[in-house]
Tab-separated table of N, CA and C in Angstrom:
chain	number	residue	atom	x	y	z
A	28	UNK	N	-12.328	17.629	15.891
A	28	UNK	CA	-13.082	16.707	16.705
A	28	UNK	C	-14.101	17.524	17.499
A	29	UNK	N	-15.354	17.107	17.451
A	29	UNK	CA	-16.388	17.825	18.194
A	29	UNK	C	-16.315	17.436	19.665
A	30	UNK	N	-16.898	18.246	20.545
A	30	UNK	CA	-16.838	17.952	21.980
A	30	UNK	C	-17.471	16.607	22.346
A	31	UNK	N	-18.447	16.158	21.550
A	31	UNK	CA	-19.101	14.882	21.871
A	31	UNK	C	-18.279	13.666	21.442
A	32	UNK	N	-17.299	13.859	20.559
A	32	UNK	CA	-16.468	12.750	20.100
A	32	UNK	C	-15.342	12.493	21.093
A	33	UNK	N	-15.106	11.222	21.339
A	33	UNK	CA	-14.007	10.841	22.219
A	33	UNK	C	-12.797	10.518	21.360
A	34	UNK	N	-11.604	10.833	21.844
A	34	UNK	CA	-10.419	10.442	21.073
A	34	UNK	C	-10.329	8.914	21.025
A	35	UNK	N	-9.778	8.411	19.947
A	35	UNK	CA	-9.629	6.969	19.798
A	35	UNK	C	-8.611	6.477	20.815
A	36	UNK	N	-8.977	5.441	21.529
A	36	UNK	CA	-8.049	4.856	22.492
A	36	UNK	C	-7.094	3.923	21.764
A	37	UNK	N	-5.885	3.837	22.283
A	37	UNK	CA	-4.910	2.897	21.749
A	37	UNK	C	-4.325	2.097	22.899
A	38	UNK	N	-3.747	0.953	22.550
A	38	UNK	CA	-3.024	0.196	23.555
A	38	UNK	C	-1.760	0.970	23.902
A	39	UNK	N	-1.160	0.665	25.030
A	39	UNK	CA	0.016	1.424	25.468
A	39	UNK	C	1.173	1.339	24.475
A	40	UNK	N	1.268	0.229	23.736
A	40	UNK	CA	2.349	0.096	22.756
A	40	UNK	C	2.018	0.764	21.424
A	41	UNK	N	0.783	1.251	21.248
A	41	UNK	CA	0.388	1.947	20.031
A	41	UNK	C	0.091	1.041	18.854
A	42	UNK	N	0.082	-0.257	19.078
A	42	UNK	CA	-0.116	-1.197	17.972
A	42	UNK	C	-1.584	-1.435	17.632
A	43	UNK	N	-2.462	-1.133	18.557
A	43	UNK	CA	-3.887	-1.397	18.342
A	43	UNK	C	-4.722	-0.203	18.755
A	44	UNK	N	-5.839	-0.019	18.050
A	44	UNK	CA	-6.854	0.948	18.420
A	44	UNK	C	-7.934	0.185	19.180
A	45	UNK	N	-8.567	0.824	20.131
A	45	UNK	CA	-9.677	0.218	20.853
A	45	UNK	C	-10.934	0.987	20.457
A	46	UNK	N	-11.825	0.317	19.748
A	46	UNK	CA	-13.056	0.937	19.279
A	46	UNK	C	-14.221	0.077	19.749
A	47	UNK	N	-15.095	0.673	20.566
A	47	UNK	CA	-16.244	-0.025	21.137
A	47	UNK	C	-15.818	-1.331	21.795
A	48	UNK	N	-14.700	-1.275	22.522
A	48	UNK	CA	-14.214	-2.428	23.265
A	48	UNK	C	-13.505	-3.483	22.436
A	49	UNK	N	-13.357	-3.237	21.139
A	49	UNK	CA	-12.713	-4.212	20.256
A	49	UNK	C	-11.364	-3.676	19.793
A	50	UNK	N	-10.371	-4.583	19.722
A	50	UNK	CA	-9.034	-4.200	19.272
A	50	UNK	C	-8.932	-4.298	17.757
A	51	UNK	N	-8.378	-3.257	17.155
A	51	UNK	CA	-8.121	-3.225	15.714
A	51	UNK	C	-6.666	-2.821	15.508
A	52	UNK	N	-5.977	-3.501	14.599
A	52	UNK	CA	-4.576	-3.159	14.366
A	52	UNK	C	-4.454	-1.747	13.797
A	53	UNK	N	-3.562	-0.983	14.352
A	53	UNK	CA	-3.300	0.379	13.879
A	53	UNK	C	-2.468	0.335	12.599
A	54	UNK	N	-2.547	1.394	11.826
A	54	UNK	CA	-1.722	1.526	10.630
A	54	UNK	C	-0.257	1.666	11.029
A	55	UNK	N	0.612	1.302	10.112
A	55	UNK	CA	2.053	1.434	10.322
A	55	UNK	C	2.398	2.921	10.472
A	56	UNK	N	2.899	3.342	11.632
A	56	UNK	CA	3.188	4.769	11.842
A	56	UNK	C	4.393	5.273	11.057
A	57	UNK	N	5.173	4.377	10.465
A	57	UNK	CA	6.350	4.829	9.729
A	57	UNK	C	6.037	5.236	8.293
A	58	UNK	N	4.781	5.060	7.856
A	58	UNK	CA	4.412	5.470	6.497
A	58	UNK	C	4.396	6.999	6.446
A	59	UNK	N	5.102	7.584	5.475
A	59	UNK	CA	5.084	9.051	5.358
A	59	UNK	C	3.657	9.582	5.206
A	60	UNK	N	3.381	10.719	5.821
A	60	UNK	CA	2.022	11.263	5.909
A	60	UNK	C	1.330	11.402	4.553
A	61	UNK	N	2.020	11.926	3.560
A	61	UNK	CA	1.398	12.119	2.233
A	61	UNK	C	0.970	10.793	1.629
A	62	UNK	N	1.830	9.793	1.741
A	62	UNK	CA	1.522	8.477	1.184
A	62	UNK	C	0.449	7.775	2.011
A	63	UNK	N	0.490	7.939	3.335
A	63	UNK	CA	-0.546	7.355	4.196
A	63	UNK	C	-1.914	7.901	3.794
A	64	UNK	N	-1.983	9.206	3.544
A	64	UNK	CA	-3.270	9.807	3.181
A	64	UNK	C	-3.790	9.238	1.872
A	65	UNK	N	-2.902	9.005	0.901
A	65	UNK	CA	-3.321	8.378	-0.358
A	65	UNK	C	-3.909	6.995	-0.113
A	66	UNK	N	-3.244	6.217	0.736
A	66	UNK	CA	-3.722	4.867	1.042
A	66	UNK	C	-5.069	4.921	1.754
A	67	UNK	N	-5.219	5.829	2.707
A	67	UNK	CA	-6.485	5.970	3.436
A	67	UNK	C	-7.592	6.413	2.481
A	68	UNK	N	-7.300	7.345	1.590
A	68	UNK	CA	-8.300	7.793	0.614
A	68	UNK	C	-8.763	6.632	-0.253
A	69	UNK	N	-7.836	5.797	-0.691
A	69	UNK	CA	-8.209	4.646	-1.506
A	69	UNK	C	-9.005	3.639	-0.683
A	70	UNK	N	-8.635	3.443	0.580
A	70	UNK	CA	-9.388	2.539	1.453
A	70	UNK	C	-10.834	3.020	1.578
A	71	UNK	N	-11.032	4.300	1.821
A	71	UNK	CA	-12.387	4.837	1.962
A	71	UNK	C	-13.169	4.706	0.654
A	72	UNK	N	-12.503	4.953	-0.464
A	72	UNK	CA	-13.142	4.796	-1.770
A	72	UNK	C	-13.550	3.334	-1.997
A	73	UNK	N	-12.677	2.425	-1.642
A	73	UNK	CA	-12.972	0.998	-1.801
A	73	UNK	C	-14.119	0.569	-0.889
A	74	UNK	N	-14.169	1.105	0.324
A	74	UNK	CA	-15.283	0.772	1.230
A	74	UNK	C	-16.611	1.270	0.670
A	75	UNK	N	-16.610	2.466	0.068
A	75	UNK	CA	-17.834	2.953	-0.573
A	75	UNK	C	-18.228	2.046	-1.731
A	76	UNK	N	-17.231	1.556	-2.469
A	76	UNK	CA	-17.499	0.654	-3.588
A	76	UNK	C	-18.088	-0.673	-3.104
A	77	UNK	N	-17.654	-1.153	-1.936
A	77	UNK	CA	-18.229	-2.372	-1.361
A	77	UNK	C	-19.713	-2.148	-1.096
A	78	UNK	N	-20.062	-1.018	-0.502
A	78	UNK	CA	-21.470	-0.706	-0.203
A	78	UNK	C	-22.309	-0.646	-1.471
A	79	UNK	N	-21.691	-0.223	-2.564
A	79	UNK	CA	-22.411	-0.117	-3.839
A	79	UNK	C	-22.388	-1.433	-4.617
A	80	UNK	N	-21.713	-2.439	-4.082
A	80	UNK	CA	-21.682	-3.757	-4.716
A	80	UNK	C	-20.801	-3.858	-5.947
A	81	UNK	N	-19.795	-2.998	-6.054
A	81	UNK	CA	-18.914	-3.020	-7.224
A	81	UNK	C	-18.006	-4.250	-7.216
A	82	UNK	N	-17.766	-4.789	-8.405
A	82	UNK	CA	-16.853	-5.928	-8.541
A	82	UNK	C	-15.448	-5.519	-8.120
A	83	UNK	N	-14.768	-6.392	-7.414
A	83	UNK	CA	-13.384	-6.163	-7.021
A	83	UNK	C	-13.203	-5.220	-5.846
A	84	UNK	N	-14.287	-4.705	-5.283
A	84	UNK	CA	-14.172	-3.717	-4.210
A	84	UNK	C	-13.572	-4.328	-2.945
A	85	UNK	N	-13.951	-5.541	-2.608
A	85	UNK	CA	-13.399	-6.169	-1.395
A	85	UNK	C	-11.900	-6.411	-1.538
A	86	UNK	N	-11.463	-6.744	-2.737
A	86	UNK	CA	-10.031	-6.925	-2.969
A	86	UNK	C	-9.296	-5.592	-2.799
A	87	UNK	N	-9.918	-4.502	-3.254
A	87	UNK	CA	-9.318	-3.177	-3.068
A	87	UNK	C	-9.189	-2.831	-1.591
A	88	UNK	N	-10.231	-3.158	-0.798
A	88	UNK	CA	-10.175	-2.903	0.648
A	88	UNK	C	-9.033	-3.707	1.250
A	89	UNK	N	-8.943	-4.983	0.892
A	89	UNK	CA	-7.882	-5.831	1.443
A	89	UNK	C	-6.501	-5.305	1.059
A	90	UNK	N	-6.333	-4.914	-0.200
A	90	UNK	CA	-5.041	-4.370	-0.642
A	90	UNK	C	-4.677	-3.115	0.143
A	91	UNK	N	-5.634	-2.216	0.334
A	91	UNK	CA	-5.352	-0.970	1.061
A	91	UNK	C	-4.988	-1.264	2.513
A	92	UNK	N	-5.684	-2.208	3.141
A	92	UNK	CA	-5.387	-2.538	4.536
A	92	UNK	C	-4.023	-3.218	4.656
A	93	UNK	N	-3.664	-4.057	3.671
A	93	UNK	CA	-2.324	-4.651	3.658
A	93	UNK	C	-1.262	-3.565	3.499
A	94	UNK	N	-1.493	-2.635	2.571
A	94	UNK	CA	-0.532	-1.557	2.333
A	94	UNK	C	-0.346	-0.697	3.576
A	95	UNK	N	-1.428	-0.449	4.299
A	95	UNK	CA	-1.353	0.357	5.523
A	95	UNK	C	-0.747	-0.414	6.693
A	96	UNK	N	-0.582	-1.722	6.546
A	96	UNK	CA	-0.034	-2.532	7.632
A	96	UNK	C	-1.094	-3.012	8.609
A	97	UNK	N	-2.359	-2.826	8.264
A	97	UNK	CA	-3.449	-3.230	9.147
A	97	UNK	C	-3.803	-4.705	9.008
A	98	UNK	N	-3.300	-5.342	7.980
A	98	UNK	CA	-3.481	-6.781	7.769
A	98	UNK	C	-2.133	-7.363	7.375
A	99	UNK	N	-2.078	-8.685	7.336
A	99	UNK	CA	-0.830	-9.350	6.985
A	99	UNK	C	0.094	-9.418	8.192
A	100	UNK	N	1.364	-9.592	7.915
A	100	UNK	CA	2.334	-9.664	9.006
A	100	UNK	C	2.354	-8.335	9.759
A	101	UNK	N	2.333	-8.374	11.090
A	101	UNK	CA	2.367	-7.120	11.859
A	101	UNK	C	3.576	-6.260	11.492
A	102	UNK	N	3.340	-4.950	11.364
A	102	UNK	CA	4.386	-4.027	10.942
A	102	UNK	C	5.509	-3.889	11.952
A	103	UNK	N	5.292	-4.264	13.200
A	103	UNK	CA	6.327	-4.124	14.225
A	103	UNK	C	7.252	-5.336	14.284
A	104	UNK	N	6.954	-6.391	13.524
A	104	UNK	CA	7.817	-7.572	13.491
A	104	UNK	C	8.812	-7.446	12.334
A	105	UNK	N	9.948	-8.156	12.460
A	105	UNK	CA	10.889	-8.203	11.341
A	105	UNK	C	10.193	-8.903	10.178
A	106	UNK	N	10.159	-8.272	9.013
A	106	UNK	CA	9.404	-8.845	7.897
A	106	UNK	C	10.080	-10.071	7.301
A	107	UNK	N	9.255	-11.061	6.955
A	107	UNK	CA	9.794	-12.171	6.185
A	107	UNK	C	9.540	-11.837	4.707
A	108	UNK	N	10.360	-12.384	3.805
A	108	UNK	CA	10.265	-11.995	2.395
A	108	UNK	C	8.887	-12.224	1.764
A	109	UNK	N	8.206	-13.317	2.106
A	109	UNK	CA	6.892	-13.577	1.511
A	109	UNK	C	5.866	-12.538	1.946
A	110	UNK	N	5.848	-12.226	3.234
A	110	UNK	CA	4.908	-11.220	3.741
A	110	UNK	C	5.217	-9.847	3.163
A	111	UNK	N	6.491	-9.521	3.049
A	111	UNK	CA	6.868	-8.235	2.476
A	111	UNK	C	6.453	-8.182	1.007
A	112	UNK	N	6.616	-9.279	0.296
A	112	UNK	CA	6.195	-9.323	-1.102
A	112	UNK	C	4.699	-9.099	-1.244
A	113	UNK	N	3.917	-9.697	-0.353
A	113	UNK	CA	2.467	-9.514	-0.371
A	113	UNK	C	2.114	-8.042	-0.131
A	114	UNK	N	2.798	-7.423	0.825
A	114	UNK	CA	2.522	-6.017	1.130
A	114	UNK	C	2.949	-5.112	-0.030
A	115	UNK	N	4.055	-5.424	-0.672
A	115	UNK	CA	4.515	-4.623	-1.814
A	115	UNK	C	3.515	-4.716	-2.960
A	116	UNK	N	3.055	-5.931	-3.287
A	116	UNK	CA	2.062	-6.101	-4.357
A	116	UNK	C	0.792	-5.301	-4.040
A	117	UNK	N	0.316	-5.419	-2.800
A	117	UNK	CA	-0.893	-4.702	-2.395
A	117	UNK	C	-0.688	-3.191	-2.479
A	118	UNK	N	0.491	-2.722	-2.116
A	118	UNK	CA	0.783	-1.286	-2.153
A	118	UNK	C	0.812	-0.773	-3.587
A	119	UNK	N	1.419	-1.533	-4.490
A	119	UNK	CA	1.437	-1.141	-5.908
A	119	UNK	C	0.008	-1.043	-6.427
A	120	UNK	N	-0.804	-2.069	-6.174
A	120	UNK	CA	-2.187	-2.058	-6.661
A	120	UNK	C	-2.987	-0.909	-6.048
A	121	UNK	N	-2.778	-0.643	-4.754
A	121	UNK	CA	-3.530	0.414	-4.082
A	121	UNK	C	-3.165	1.788	-4.636
A	122	UNK	N	-1.880	2.067	-4.779
A	122	UNK	CA	-1.476	3.372	-5.320
A	122	UNK	C	-1.966	3.552	-6.755
A	123	UNK	N	-1.897	2.483	-7.552
A	123	UNK	CA	-2.364	2.586	-8.938
A	123	UNK	C	-3.874	2.749	-9.001
A	124	UNK	N	-4.583	2.153	-8.078
A	124	UNK	CA	-6.035	2.308	-8.033
A	124	UNK	C	-6.402	3.736	-7.650
A	125	UNK	N	-5.612	4.325	-6.754
A	125	UNK	CA	-5.878	5.705	-6.324
A	125	UNK	C	-5.468	6.706	-7.405
A	126	UNK	N	-4.338	6.472	-8.041
A	126	UNK	CA	-3.833	7.366	-9.095
A	126	UNK	C	-4.285	6.813	-10.448
A	127	UNK	N	-5.555	6.943	-10.731
A	127	UNK	CA	-6.191	6.268	-11.857
A	127	UNK	C	-5.429	6.433	-13.176
A	128	UNK	N	-5.149	7.642	-13.583
A	128	UNK	CA	-4.501	7.874	-14.880
A	128	UNK	C	-3.050	8.300	-14.750
A	129	UNK	N	-2.425	7.955	-13.635
A	129	UNK	CA	-1.043	8.360	-13.409
A	129	UNK	C	-0.187	7.130	-13.112
A	130	UNK	N	1.098	7.342	-13.158
A	130	UNK	CA	2.021	6.264	-12.820
A	130	UNK	C	2.541	6.489	-11.407
A	131	UNK	N	3.218	5.477	-10.877
A	131	UNK	CA	3.813	5.598	-9.551
A	131	UNK	C	5.309	5.342	-9.644
A	132	UNK	N	6.020	5.866	-8.689
A	132	UNK	CA	7.452	5.639	-8.600
A	132	UNK	C	7.676	4.469	-7.641
A	133	UNK	N	8.527	3.523	-7.993
A	133	UNK	CA	8.807	2.415	-7.075
A	133	UNK	C	9.291	2.881	-5.705
A	134	UNK	N	9.916	4.058	-5.637
A	134	UNK	CA	10.394	4.537	-4.341
A	134	UNK	C	9.238	4.875	-3.404
A	135	UNK	N	8.067	5.282	-3.939
A	135	UNK	CA	6.899	5.516	-3.084
A	135	UNK	C	6.468	4.216	-2.413
A	136	UNK	N	6.479	3.140	-3.173
A	136	UNK	CA	6.125	1.825	-2.624
A	136	UNK	C	7.134	1.437	-1.543
A	137	UNK	N	8.419	1.611	-1.832
A	137	UNK	CA	9.466	1.263	-0.864
A	137	UNK	C	9.362	2.113	0.400
A	138	UNK	N	9.010	3.385	0.254
A	138	UNK	CA	8.854	4.258	1.435
A	138	UNK	C	7.674	3.821	2.304
A	139	UNK	N	6.625	3.322	1.683
A	139	UNK	CA	5.468	2.851	2.446
A	139	UNK	C	5.834	1.610	3.245
A	140	UNK	N	6.488	0.661	2.619
A	140	UNK	CA	6.798	-0.594	3.324
A	140	UNK	C	8.055	-0.506	4.171
A	141	UNK	N	8.942	0.453	3.869
A	141	UNK	CA	10.213	0.524	4.577
A	141	UNK	C	10.397	1.711	5.486
A	142	UNK	N	9.452	2.626	5.484
A	142	UNK	CA	9.545	3.774	6.376
A	142	UNK	C	10.201	4.972	5.732
A	143	UNK	N	10.109	6.129	6.397
A	143	UNK	CA	10.558	7.385	5.812
A	143	UNK	C	12.074	7.593	5.843
A	144	UNK	N	12.756	6.937	6.760
A	144	UNK	CA	14.205	7.103	6.828
A	144	UNK	C	14.848	6.333	5.679
A	145	UNK	N	16.134	6.252	5.663
A	145	UNK	CA	16.847	5.600	4.560
A	145	UNK	C	16.613	4.089	4.482
A	146	UNK	N	15.913	3.493	5.450
A	146	UNK	CA	15.642	2.059	5.440
A	146	UNK	C	14.856	1.584	4.225
A	147	UNK	N	14.117	2.461	3.591
A	147	UNK	CA	13.298	2.088	2.442
A	147	UNK	C	14.140	1.648	1.248
A	148	UNK	N	15.359	2.168	1.153
A	148	UNK	CA	16.200	1.861	-0.013
A	148	UNK	C	16.481	0.364	-0.166
A	149	UNK	N	16.544	-0.362	0.946
A	149	UNK	CA	16.838	-1.796	0.859
A	149	UNK	C	15.706	-2.580	0.201
A	150	UNK	N	14.531	-1.978	0.049
A	150	UNK	CA	13.394	-2.660	-0.578
A	150	UNK	C	13.240	-2.354	-2.063
A	151	UNK	N	14.057	-1.454	-2.593
A	151	UNK	CA	13.909	-1.058	-3.994
A	151	UNK	C	14.060	-2.233	-4.963
A	152	UNK	N	15.034	-3.099	-4.727
A	152	UNK	CA	15.214	-4.259	-5.602
A	152	UNK	C	14.001	-5.168	-5.587
A	153	UNK	N	13.462	-5.418	-4.408
A	153	UNK	CA	12.296	-6.289	-4.283
A	153	UNK	C	11.066	-5.635	-4.935
A	154	UNK	N	10.923	-4.327	-4.786
A	154	UNK	CA	9.804	-3.626	-5.425
A	154	UNK	C	9.901	-3.776	-6.942
A	155	UNK	N	11.097	-3.600	-7.482
A	155	UNK	CA	11.263	-3.717	-8.935
A	155	UNK	C	11.032	-5.145	-9.411
A	156	UNK	N	11.469	-6.130	-8.638
A	156	UNK	CA	11.220	-7.535	-9.013
A	156	UNK	C	9.727	-7.833	-9.031
A	157	UNK	N	9.016	-7.359	-8.030
A	157	UNK	CA	7.570	-7.599	-7.967
A	157	UNK	C	6.856	-6.847	-9.081
A	158	UNK	N	7.294	-5.630	-9.378
A	158	UNK	CA	6.716	-4.889	-10.504
A	158	UNK	C	6.935	-5.652	-11.808
A	159	UNK	N	8.113	-6.252	-11.973
A	159	UNK	CA	8.390	-7.055	-13.172
A	159	UNK	C	7.465	-8.266	-13.236
A	160	UNK	N	7.239	-8.922	-12.100
A	160	UNK	CA	6.332	-10.078	-12.067
A	160	UNK	C	4.899	-9.651	-12.394
A	161	UNK	N	4.472	-8.519	-11.845
A	161	UNK	CA	3.123	-8.019	-12.145
A	161	UNK	C	2.999	-7.630	-13.621
A	162	UNK	N	4.086	-7.131	-14.206
A	162	UNK	CA	4.085	-6.805	-15.639
A	162	UNK	C	3.964	-8.077	-16.471
A	163	UNK	N	4.674	-9.125	-16.064
A	163	UNK	CA	4.595	-10.410	-16.765
A	163	UNK	C	3.172	-10.966	-16.707
A	164	UNK	N	2.492	-10.740	-15.576
A	164	UNK	CA	1.110	-11.208	-15.407
A	164	UNK	C	0.095	-10.300	-16.113
A	165	UNK	N	0.565	-9.188	-16.655
A	165	UNK	CA	-0.315	-8.287	-17.378
A	165	UNK	C	-1.046	-7.271	-16.522
A	166	UNK	N	-0.681	-7.136	-15.262
A	166	UNK	CA	-1.356	-6.175	-14.376
A	166	UNK	C	-0.825	-4.759	-14.529
A	167	UNK	N	0.487	-4.617	-14.749
A	167	UNK	CA	1.112	-3.297	-14.815
A	167	UNK	C	2.065	-3.243	-15.994
A	168	UNK	N	2.545	-2.050	-16.258
A	168	UNK	CA	3.607	-1.862	-17.240
A	168	UNK	C	4.649	-0.944	-16.609
A	169	UNK	N	5.896	-1.294	-16.767
A	169	UNK	CA	7.002	-0.462	-16.288
A	169	UNK	C	7.530	0.332	-17.477
A	170	UNK	N	7.774	1.621	-17.233
A	170	UNK	CA	8.271	2.469	-18.317
A	170	UNK	C	9.476	3.270	-17.857
A	171	UNK	N	10.256	3.651	-18.860
A	171	UNK	CA	11.391	4.541	-18.640
A	171	UNK	C	11.383	5.503	-19.824
A	172	UNK	N	11.305	6.784	-19.532
A	172	UNK	CA	11.183	7.801	-20.584
A	172	UNK	C	9.989	7.502	-21.503
A	173	UNK	N	8.914	6.986	-20.927
A	173	UNK	CA	7.692	6.715	-21.679
A	173	UNK	C	7.685	5.425	-22.472
A	174	UNK	N	8.772	4.679	-22.458
A	174	UNK	CA	8.870	3.437	-23.218
A	174	UNK	C	8.832	2.236	-22.275
A	175	UNK	N	8.106	1.171	-22.635
A	175	UNK	CA	8.069	-0.024	-21.776
A	175	UNK	C	9.462	-0.643	-21.612
A	176	UNK	N	9.753	-1.073	-20.374
A	176	UNK	CA	11.036	-1.708	-20.056
A	176	UNK	C	10.784	-2.866	-19.096
A	177	UNK	N	11.796	-3.700	-18.921
A	177	UNK	CA	11.768	-4.740	-17.896
A	177	UNK	C	12.079	-4.062	-16.571
A	178	UNK	N	11.164	-4.120	-15.632
A	178	UNK	CA	11.303	-3.372	-14.375
A	178	UNK	C	12.542	-3.769	-13.585
A	179	UNK	N	12.863	-5.053	-13.553
A	179	UNK	CA	13.993	-5.480	-12.730
A	179	UNK	C	15.318	-5.422	-13.469
A	180	UNK	N	15.309	-5.110	-14.772
A	180	UNK	CA	16.556	-5.066	-15.527
A	180	UNK	C	16.954	-3.675	-15.992
A	181	UNK	N	16.037	-2.734	-15.913
A	181	UNK	CA	16.309	-1.377	-16.404
A	181	UNK	C	17.279	-0.656	-15.481
A	182	UNK	N	18.176	0.076	-16.063
A	182	UNK	CA	19.102	0.920	-15.299
A	182	UNK	C	18.474	2.293	-15.151
A	183	UNK	N	18.505	2.836	-13.955
A	183	UNK	CA	17.951	4.162	-13.717
A	183	UNK	C	16.498	4.115	-13.297
A	184	UNK	N	15.889	5.297	-13.152
A	184	UNK	CA	14.526	5.378	-12.642
A	184	UNK	C	13.490	4.842	-13.635
A	185	UNK	N	12.466	4.219	-13.072
A	185	UNK	CA	11.341	3.727	-13.867
A	185	UNK	C	10.054	4.233	-13.237
A	186	UNK	N	8.963	4.083	-13.952
A	186	UNK	CA	7.622	4.374	-13.455
A	186	UNK	C	6.787	3.108	-13.668
A	187	UNK	N	5.771	2.947	-12.823
A	187	UNK	CA	4.868	1.803	-12.925
A	187	UNK	C	3.467	2.358	-13.141
A	188	UNK	N	2.772	1.815	-14.136
A	188	UNK	CA	1.402	2.261	-14.383
A	188	UNK	C	0.527	1.050	-14.675
A	189	UNK	N	-0.769	1.305	-14.633
A	189	UNK	CA	-1.705	0.228	-14.955
A	189	UNK	C	-1.584	-0.100	-16.434
A	190	UNK	N	-1.757	-1.365	-16.729
A	190	UNK	CA	-1.778	-1.763	-18.131
A	190	UNK	C	-3.133	-1.366	-18.699
A	191	UNK	N	-3.117	-0.697	-19.804
A	191	UNK	CA	-4.358	-0.282	-20.466
A	191	UNK	C	-4.936	-1.488	-21.210
A	192	UNK	N	-6.255	-1.590	-21.271
A	192	UNK	CA	-6.875	-2.733	-21.950
A	192	UNK	C	-6.439	-2.892	-23.397
A	193	UNK	N	-6.071	-1.791	-24.074
A	193	UNK	CA	-5.663	-1.871	-25.469
A	193	UNK	C	-4.202	-2.233	-25.669
A	194	UNK	N	-3.464	-2.425	-24.569
A	194	UNK	CA	-2.022	-2.771	-24.684
A	194	UNK	C	-1.828	-4.258	-24.786
């Protein structure tokens, strides 16, 4: 930070940033740093795409902000299943958009929405169910040992990747 830059002000509870007198919801502080940085990188990439007029860029921005907890149900409230499902879907899309030619582990999604402690494990079933629904819709493919599987029915670890146009 240069001497001319002021530190960002926050509300006393840490839930909002104050920028030029306006309140903006802060990102969920329980997101692990490595994963938070991936989400922020994708958000910045999506914002650049909006400026360039790319198709789908605004949806990417919205997904990244939902994944970060800056939109949707506030991260400090007890989550309801519908809001959590929306955040999980957005997180899957955001990570896959950032990791263009790579797959993601459902546990990364659960860690983003459930925090770094062991609390994330309770979201694994819901993450796999949503991945299965996204696979049914043709958005993603779930694999195990490189072979497509049903995300919510497979035993053991799976990976989630974007569906290729030729699939």
